Coordinates of C-alpha atoms in Angstrom, one line a residue:
M250 CA -18.4 -13.2 31.1
I251 CA -19.7 -14.5 27.8
T252 CA -22.5 -14.6 26.4
L253 CA -23.6 -17.5 23.9
I254 CA -26.1 -16.4 20.5
P255 CA -28.0 -19.0 19.4
P256 CA -26.6 -20.0 16.0
T257 CA -27.7 -18.6 12.7
F258 CA -27.8 -20.0 9.4
G259 CA -28.4 -19.2 5.9
T260 CA -25.7 -16.3 4.4
G261 CA -25.4 -13.5 6.3
R262 CA -26.2 -9.9 5.0
R263 CA -28.4 -9.4 1.8
G264 CA -28.3 -6.5 -0.5
T265 CA -24.6 -7.4 -1.5
T266 CA -22.6 -9.9 -3.4
A267 CA -19.9 -11.8 -1.9
P268 CA -15.6 -10.7 -3.4
H269 CA -13.8 -12.6 -4.2
P270 CA -10.9 -13.1 -0.6
S271 CA -7.8 -11.7 -2.5
A272 CA -10.3 -8.9 -4.2
K273 CA -9.1 -6.3 -1.9
P274 CA -5.5 -6.5 -0.2
H275 CA -6.1 -4.1 2.7
A276 CA -1.8 -3.4 3.2
S277 CA -1.0 -0.2 1.4
T278 CA 1.2 -0.3 -1.7
N279 CA 1.5 3.0 -2.1
P280 CA 5.0 4.3 -2.5
S281 CA 4.7 7.4 -1.1
T282 CA 4.1 5.4 2.7
F283 CA 8.5 4.5 2.2
L284 CA 8.9 7.9 2.3
G285 CA 10.1 8.3 5.9
V286 CA 12.5 10.9 7.3
R287 CA 15.6 9.3 6.0
T288 CA 14.5 9.2 2.4
R289 CA 13.4 12.1 2.6
R290 CA 16.6 13.3 3.8
L291 CA 18.7 11.3 1.6
I292 CA 16.5 13.5 -1.3
A293 CA 17.0 16.0 -0.4
A294 CA 21.3 16.1 0.0
S295 CA 20.9 14.6 -3.9
T296 CA 18.9 18.6 -3.5
A297 CA 21.7 19.7 -2.8
N298 CA 24.3 18.1 -4.7
A299 CA 23.0 19.8 -7.9
S300 CA 23.1 22.6 -6.6
V301 CA 26.0 22.3 -5.6
I302 CA 26.7 20.7 -9.4
G303 CA 25.1 24.5 -10.8
A304 CA 27.2 26.4 -9.1
I305 CA 30.5 25.2 -10.6
A306 CA 29.1 25.3 -13.3
L307 CA 28.1 28.9 -12.8
T308 CA 32.6 29.5 -12.8
D309 CA 32.2 29.2 -16.5
S310 CA 30.7 32.8 -17.6
H311 CA 30.0 31.4 -21.1
A312 CA 28.1 28.9 -20.8
F313 CA 25.0 30.2 -20.2
V314 CA 23.0 32.4 -22.8
E315 CA 23.2 35.5 -22.0
G316 CA 21.6 36.4 -19.0
G317 CA 20.6 32.9 -17.9
A318 CA 23.5 32.7 -14.8
W319 CA 21.2 35.3 -13.6
V320 CA 17.8 32.9 -13.5
V321 CA 20.0 29.9 -12.3
V322 CA 21.5 31.8 -9.9
A323 CA 17.9 32.2 -8.2
I324 CA 16.9 28.4 -9.0
L325 CA 19.9 27.3 -7.0
V326 CA 19.1 29.3 -4.3
L327 CA 15.9 28.6 -4.6
N328 CA 17.0 24.6 -4.9
S329 CA 18.8 25.2 -1.4
V330 CA 16.3 27.2 0.5
L331 CA 13.7 23.5 0.2
A332 CA 16.9 21.1 0.5
A333 CA 17.6 22.8 3.7
A334 CA 13.5 22.2 4.3
W335 CA 13.7 19.1 3.5
M336 CA 16.8 17.6 6.1
V337 CA 15.8 20.1 9.4
V338 CA 11.9 20.7 8.5
E339 CA 9.5 17.7 9.3
V340 CA 8.0 17.7 5.8
R341 CA 3.9 16.2 5.7
R342 CA 4.2 13.5 3.6
C343 CA 1.3 14.1 1.6
S344 CA 0.2 14.5 -2.0
R345 CA 0.1 17.3 -2.5
T346 CA 4.1 18.4 -0.9
A347 CA 5.2 15.6 -3.4
V348 CA 3.7 16.8 -6.4
L349 CA 4.4 20.5 -5.9
F350 CA 8.5 19.2 -5.1
A351 CA 8.0 17.3 -8.1
V352 CA 7.2 19.9 -10.3
W353 CA 10.1 22.6 -9.1
A354 CA 12.6 19.8 -9.4
E355 CA 11.4 19.0 -13.2
A356 CA 11.1 22.4 -13.8
A357 CA 14.9 23.6 -12.5
I358 CA 16.6 20.7 -14.2
V359 CA 14.7 22.2 -17.1
A360 CA 15.2 24.8 -17.1
I361 CA 19.1 24.8 -16.7
L362 CA 19.3 22.3 -19.4
L363 CA 17.1 25.6 -21.5
L364 CA 19.5 28.3 -20.5
L365 CA 23.0 26.2 -21.2
A366 CA 24.8 27.9 -24.2
S367 CA 25.4 24.5 -26.0
P368 CA 22.6 22.7 -26.8
S369 CA 25.6 19.6 -27.2
E370 CA 26.4 20.5 -24.0
A371 CA 23.0 20.1 -23.0
L372 CA 21.6 16.9 -24.5
I373 CA 24.9 15.0 -22.4
A374 CA 23.7 16.8 -19.0
A375 CA 19.7 15.8 -20.0
P376 CA 20.1 12.4 -17.9
L377 CA 19.7 14.5 -15.0
L378 CA 15.9 14.2 -16.1
M379 CA 16.4 10.8 -14.6
A380 CA 16.0 12.2 -10.6
P381 CA 13.3 13.5 -10.7
G382 CA 11.9 10.5 -12.9
F383 CA 12.5 7.9 -9.6
Y384 CA 11.0 10.7 -7.1
L385 CA 7.8 11.0 -9.2
L386 CA 7.7 7.3 -9.2
L387 CA 9.0 7.0 -5.2
A388 CA 6.2 9.7 -4.2
L389 CA 3.9 9.4 -6.3
G390 CA 3.2 6.1 -8.7
Q391 CA 3.1 4.8 -11.4
R392 CA 0.6 7.5 -13.0
S393 CA 3.0 10.0 -12.5
L394 CA 6.0 8.4 -14.7
A395 CA 2.8 9.8 -18.0
V396 CA 3.9 13.4 -17.3
H397 CA 7.2 13.0 -17.1
S398 CA 7.7 11.4 -19.8
G399 CA 6.4 13.7 -21.8
V400 CA 8.8 16.3 -20.2
V401 CA 11.2 14.4 -21.0
L402 CA 10.2 13.7 -24.9
A403 CA 9.4 17.2 -25.1
T404 CA 13.2 18.4 -23.4
V405 CA 15.2 16.5 -25.3
A406 CA 13.3 17.1 -29.0
V407 CA 13.6 21.2 -28.0
L408 CA 17.6 20.3 -27.0
T409 CA 18.2 18.0 -30.2
L410 CA 16.0 20.2 -33.0
A411 CA 18.6 23.1 -31.5
A412 CA 22.1 21.2 -31.6
L413 CA 21.3 20.1 -34.4
E414 CA 20.4 24.0 -35.8
D415 CA 23.4 24.5 -34.2
G416 CA 25.8 22.3 -36.2
T417 CA 29.0 22.3 -34.1
E418 CA 28.4 18.1 -34.1
S419 CA 27.1 16.0 -37.0
V420 CA 23.8 15.0 -36.9
T421 CA 24.7 11.1 -36.3
T422 CA 26.3 12.5 -33.2
I423 CA 23.1 14.4 -32.0
L424 CA 20.8 12.2 -33.3
V425 CA 23.1 9.1 -30.9
R426 CA 22.7 11.5 -27.2
A427 CA 19.3 12.3 -27.7
Q428 CA 19.1 8.2 -27.9
I429 CA 20.9 7.8 -24.9
V430 CA 18.9 10.6 -22.6
L431 CA 15.7 8.8 -23.9
T432 CA 17.2 5.8 -22.4
V433 CA 18.3 6.6 -18.9
A434 CA 16.1 9.2 -18.0
L435 CA 12.9 6.9 -19.2
G436 CA 14.5 3.5 -18.8
G437 CA 15.2 4.3 -15.3
P438 CA 12.1 4.6 -13.7
A439 CA 10.4 2.3 -15.9
S440 CA 13.0 -0.4 -14.3
L441 CA 11.9 0.8 -11.3
Q442 CA 8.7 0.5 -11.7
A443 CA 8.9 -2.9 -13.1
L444 CA 11.1 -3.6 -10.1
W445 CA 8.7 -2.1 -7.6
S446 CA 5.7 -4.5 -8.9
R447 CA 7.4 -7.3 -8.5
M448 CA 8.4 -6.2 -5.0
I449 CA 4.5 -5.4 -4.1
R450 CA 3.5 -8.6 -5.9
Q451 CA 6.2 -10.7 -3.8
S452 CA 5.2 -9.4 -1.1
Q453 CA 1.7 -9.4 -1.9
L454 CA 1.1 -13.3 -2.2
A455 CA 3.9 -13.6 0.9
R456 CA 1.5 -12.1 3.2
R457 CA -1.4 -14.5 1.8
D458 CA -3.1 -18.0 2.2
A459 CA -2.4 -19.2 -1.9
L460 CA -5.9 -22.0 -1.3
T461 CA -8.5 -19.6 0.2
G462 CA -6.7 -15.7 -0.6
L463 CA -7.6 -14.3 2.5
Y464 CA -4.6 -12.9 4.7
N465 CA -2.5 -15.4 6.2
R466 CA -0.6 -14.8 9.9
R467 CA 2.0 -12.0 8.2
G468 CA -0.8 -10.8 6.4
L469 CA -3.1 -10.2 9.4
A470 CA -0.1 -7.9 11.2
Y471 CA -0.5 -5.7 9.1
G472 CA -3.6 -5.4 8.6
L473 CA -4.2 -4.1 11.8
D474 CA -0.7 -2.3 11.5
D475 CA -2.5 -0.4 8.5
L476 CA -6.3 -0.3 10.3
A477 CA -4.5 1.2 13.4
S478 CA -2.9 3.9 11.6
G479 CA -6.1 4.2 9.6
L480 CA -8.1 5.1 12.4
I481 CA -6.0 7.6 13.8
H482 CA -6.1 9.6 10.9
L483 CA -9.5 9.9 10.2
G484 CA -10.3 10.2 13.7
G485 CA -11.6 6.9 14.6
A486 CA -12.2 7.7 18.5
A487 CA -16.0 6.4 18.7
S488 CA -15.3 3.7 16.1
T489 CA -15.8 0.1 17.6
V490 CA -13.9 -2.4 16.3
A491 CA -15.3 -6.4 16.4
A492 CA -12.3 -9.4 16.5
V493 CA -13.7 -12.9 15.9
V494 CA -12.6 -16.0 15.3
V495 CA -13.5 -19.6 13.3
D496 CA -13.2 -22.7 14.0
I497 CA -14.7 -25.5 11.0
D498 CA -16.6 -28.2 13.4
S499 CA -15.0 -31.4 13.0
F500 CA -13.1 -30.5 10.2
K501 CA -11.5 -33.9 10.2
S502 CA -13.7 -35.9 9.8
V503 CA -14.2 -34.0 5.8
N504 CA -11.0 -35.1 5.0
D505 CA -11.0 -38.2 6.2
N506 CA -14.5 -39.0 4.6
Y507 CA -14.3 -37.3 1.7
G508 CA -11.3 -36.5 0.9
H509 CA -8.5 -33.1 1.2
A510 CA -10.4 -31.9 -1.7
A511 CA -13.5 -31.6 -0.4
G512 CA -12.0 -30.4 2.8
D513 CA -10.5 -27.7 0.5
T514 CA -13.6 -26.5 -0.9
V515 CA -15.1 -25.9 2.3
L516 CA -12.2 -24.1 3.6
A517 CA -12.4 -21.5 0.5
E518 CA -16.8 -21.9 1.0
V519 CA -16.2 -20.8 4.5
A520 CA -14.1 -17.9 3.4
Q521 CA -16.1 -16.8 0.5
Q522 CA -18.8 -16.1 3.1
L523 CA -16.9 -14.7 6.1
T524 CA -15.2 -11.7 3.4
H525 CA -19.7 -11.6 2.7
H526 CA -20.5 -11.3 6.1
A527 CA -18.1 -9.2 7.3
G528 CA -17.9 -6.4 4.3
P529 CA -15.5 -5.2 2.9
D530 CA -13.2 -2.9 5.0
A531 CA -12.8 -6.3 7.1
I532 CA -10.2 -7.7 7.5
V533 CA -10.3 -11.8 7.2
A534 CA -7.6 -13.9 7.8
R535 CA -7.2 -17.3 7.5
T536 CA -4.8 -18.1 10.5
G537 CA -4.3 -21.6 11.2
G538 CA -5.7 -25.3 9.1
E539 CA -9.8 -24.4 9.8
E540 CA -8.8 -21.2 11.8
F541 CA -10.4 -17.9 10.5
T542 CA -10.2 -14.1 12.1
A543 CA -12.1 -11.4 10.6
I544 CA -11.1 -7.7 12.6
V545 CA -14.8 -5.3 12.0
A546 CA -14.9 -1.6 12.5
G547 CA -17.2 1.0 11.9
S548 CA -20.5 2.4 13.8
R549 CA -21.2 0.5 17.4
T550 CA -24.9 0.0 15.9
T551 CA -23.4 -2.0 12.6
V552 CA -20.5 -3.8 14.1
N553 CA -22.8 -5.4 16.8
Q554 CA -25.3 -6.1 14.0
I555 CA -22.5 -8.2 12.1
V556 CA -21.0 -9.8 15.3
A557 CA -25.2 -11.6 16.8
S558 CA -25.6 -12.7 13.0
F559 CA -22.2 -14.4 11.8
P560 CA -23.0 -17.3 10.1
T561 CA -22.1 -20.2 12.0
F562 CA -23.2 -23.0 8.6
V563 CA -21.9 -23.9 5.8
A564 CA -23.7 -25.7 3.0
P565 CA -20.5 -26.2 0.4
R566 CA -21.6 -28.8 -2.6
A567 CA -24.7 -31.4 -2.4
D568 CA -21.7 -34.1 -1.7
I569 CA -20.5 -33.4 1.1
P570 CA -23.0 -32.2 4.0
P571 CA -23.3 -28.9 5.9
V572 CA -20.4 -28.1 7.9
T573 CA -21.0 -25.6 10.8
F574 CA -18.3 -24.1 12.8
S575 CA -17.5 -22.1 16.3
V576 CA -17.5 -18.2 16.4
G577 CA -15.6 -16.2 18.8
A578 CA -16.0 -12.5 18.9
A579 CA -15.0 -9.8 21.0
I580 CA -16.1 -6.5 20.8
L581 CA -13.6 -3.4 21.8
P582 CA -15.9 -0.2 23.6
S583 CA -15.3 3.2 22.1
G584 CA -12.7 4.3 23.9
T585 CA -11.2 8.1 23.8
A586 CA -9.1 7.0 21.3
P587 CA -8.6 4.2 18.5
P588 CA -8.2 1.0 19.2
S589 CA -4.1 -0.2 18.9
T590 CA -2.3 -2.6 17.3
E591 CA -2.2 -4.8 21.0
Q592 CA -5.6 -3.7 21.6
M593 CA -6.8 -5.7 18.3
L594 CA -4.2 -8.3 19.5
D595 CA -5.9 -8.8 22.9
A596 CA -9.4 -8.7 21.7
I597 CA -8.5 -11.6 19.2
R598 CA -6.7 -13.8 22.0
D599 CA -10.4 -12.7 23.8
A600 CA -11.7 -13.8 21.0
D601 CA -10.4 -16.9 20.5
V602 CA -10.8 -17.8 24.4
A603 CA -14.9 -17.1 23.4
M604 CA -13.9 -19.1 20.5
Y605 CA -13.1 -22.2 23.0
E606 CA -16.5 -21.3 24.4
A607 CA -19.1 -22.1 21.9
K608 CA -17.3 -25.3 20.8
R609 CA -17.4 -26.5 24.7
N610 CA -21.4 -25.9 23.9
G611 CA -21.5 -28.2 20.6
G612 CA -20.4 -26.0 18.4
G613 CA -22.4 -24.2 15.5
T614 CA -22.6 -21.0 18.0
V615 CA -20.8 -17.4 18.0
S616 CA -20.0 -16.6 21.3
V617 CA -19.3 -13.1 22.6
A618 CA -16.5 -12.1 25.0
T619 CA -16.9 -8.9 27.5
V620 CA -14.2 -6.8 26.8
R621 CA -13.0 -4.2 29.1
P622 CA -13.0 -0.3 28.0
H623 CA -9.4 0.5 26.9

């Protein structure tokens, strides 16, 4: 069953400022989301490998300061336990776990370096500090590198001063060695961050419509997956989700009579208005030449109000006549579980059918399809 709602003129809800459509990306760019099971096991294997390296170093009783070997043994035992836990147990992917592991990895390497009897040899091993830098970047993002950089600088400064005081190597050799350590330990994670940022920008551009800044079809698919996951994590069984499909009426006549530049202006204005009306938490995409799709989630009352008052009219400029658009909506009933990506895709298809019903009724109208409970 499809219900027709009279056309609503104007700009939508009041009291909010319309954001630019590209202002808020929905796809997550937090590197921690990429730490899947395989990646964590790889990190665990690297941790275990560091334990093996340390164990080999323990075969030389003179490698560490007096009493330092026992401290290193304790570090390596705990290191192996942590590695085993990461390889066998499903560790929760939360920031607290990542922070604790990062602090441990950094502190363990620094402790072993400072316990080495020869500061010059410790400087040779200091590039190992690059490893926790990579982990911090992957698990916690760019801001964590500032703390890592401070730890690296302090450790290298202490080792350099100790090596200079020891006098077993020339001043030039020690300073060059310290510079190499800083380049590797700081430059490696920084280079990865630059590459990562570029990849994220390219990925976001590939998911965006160049004209409106909204998601394209590919971006909408990612946005639906993110929304479905977010509702599950928030326990959003009571959340109501609506799919809205919008198609501009007689858009070809705008291009034919006023030029493609005018058509682009209409598209940009419609995108701005839909984003404004759907709200900052909605997913809005341009899914065709003059077709748009919005996914709205929230309380039942809020979603119903947004759908019922969806704009169907835009007047972009004085030299371009007002343009109407047909709106089809499908509201998913609240169920015992949050809606899945597949259910939202079904709702989009239902909304598309409702949109064509609105178009058959003359356009400039909102049509709401009845959706069975999921």
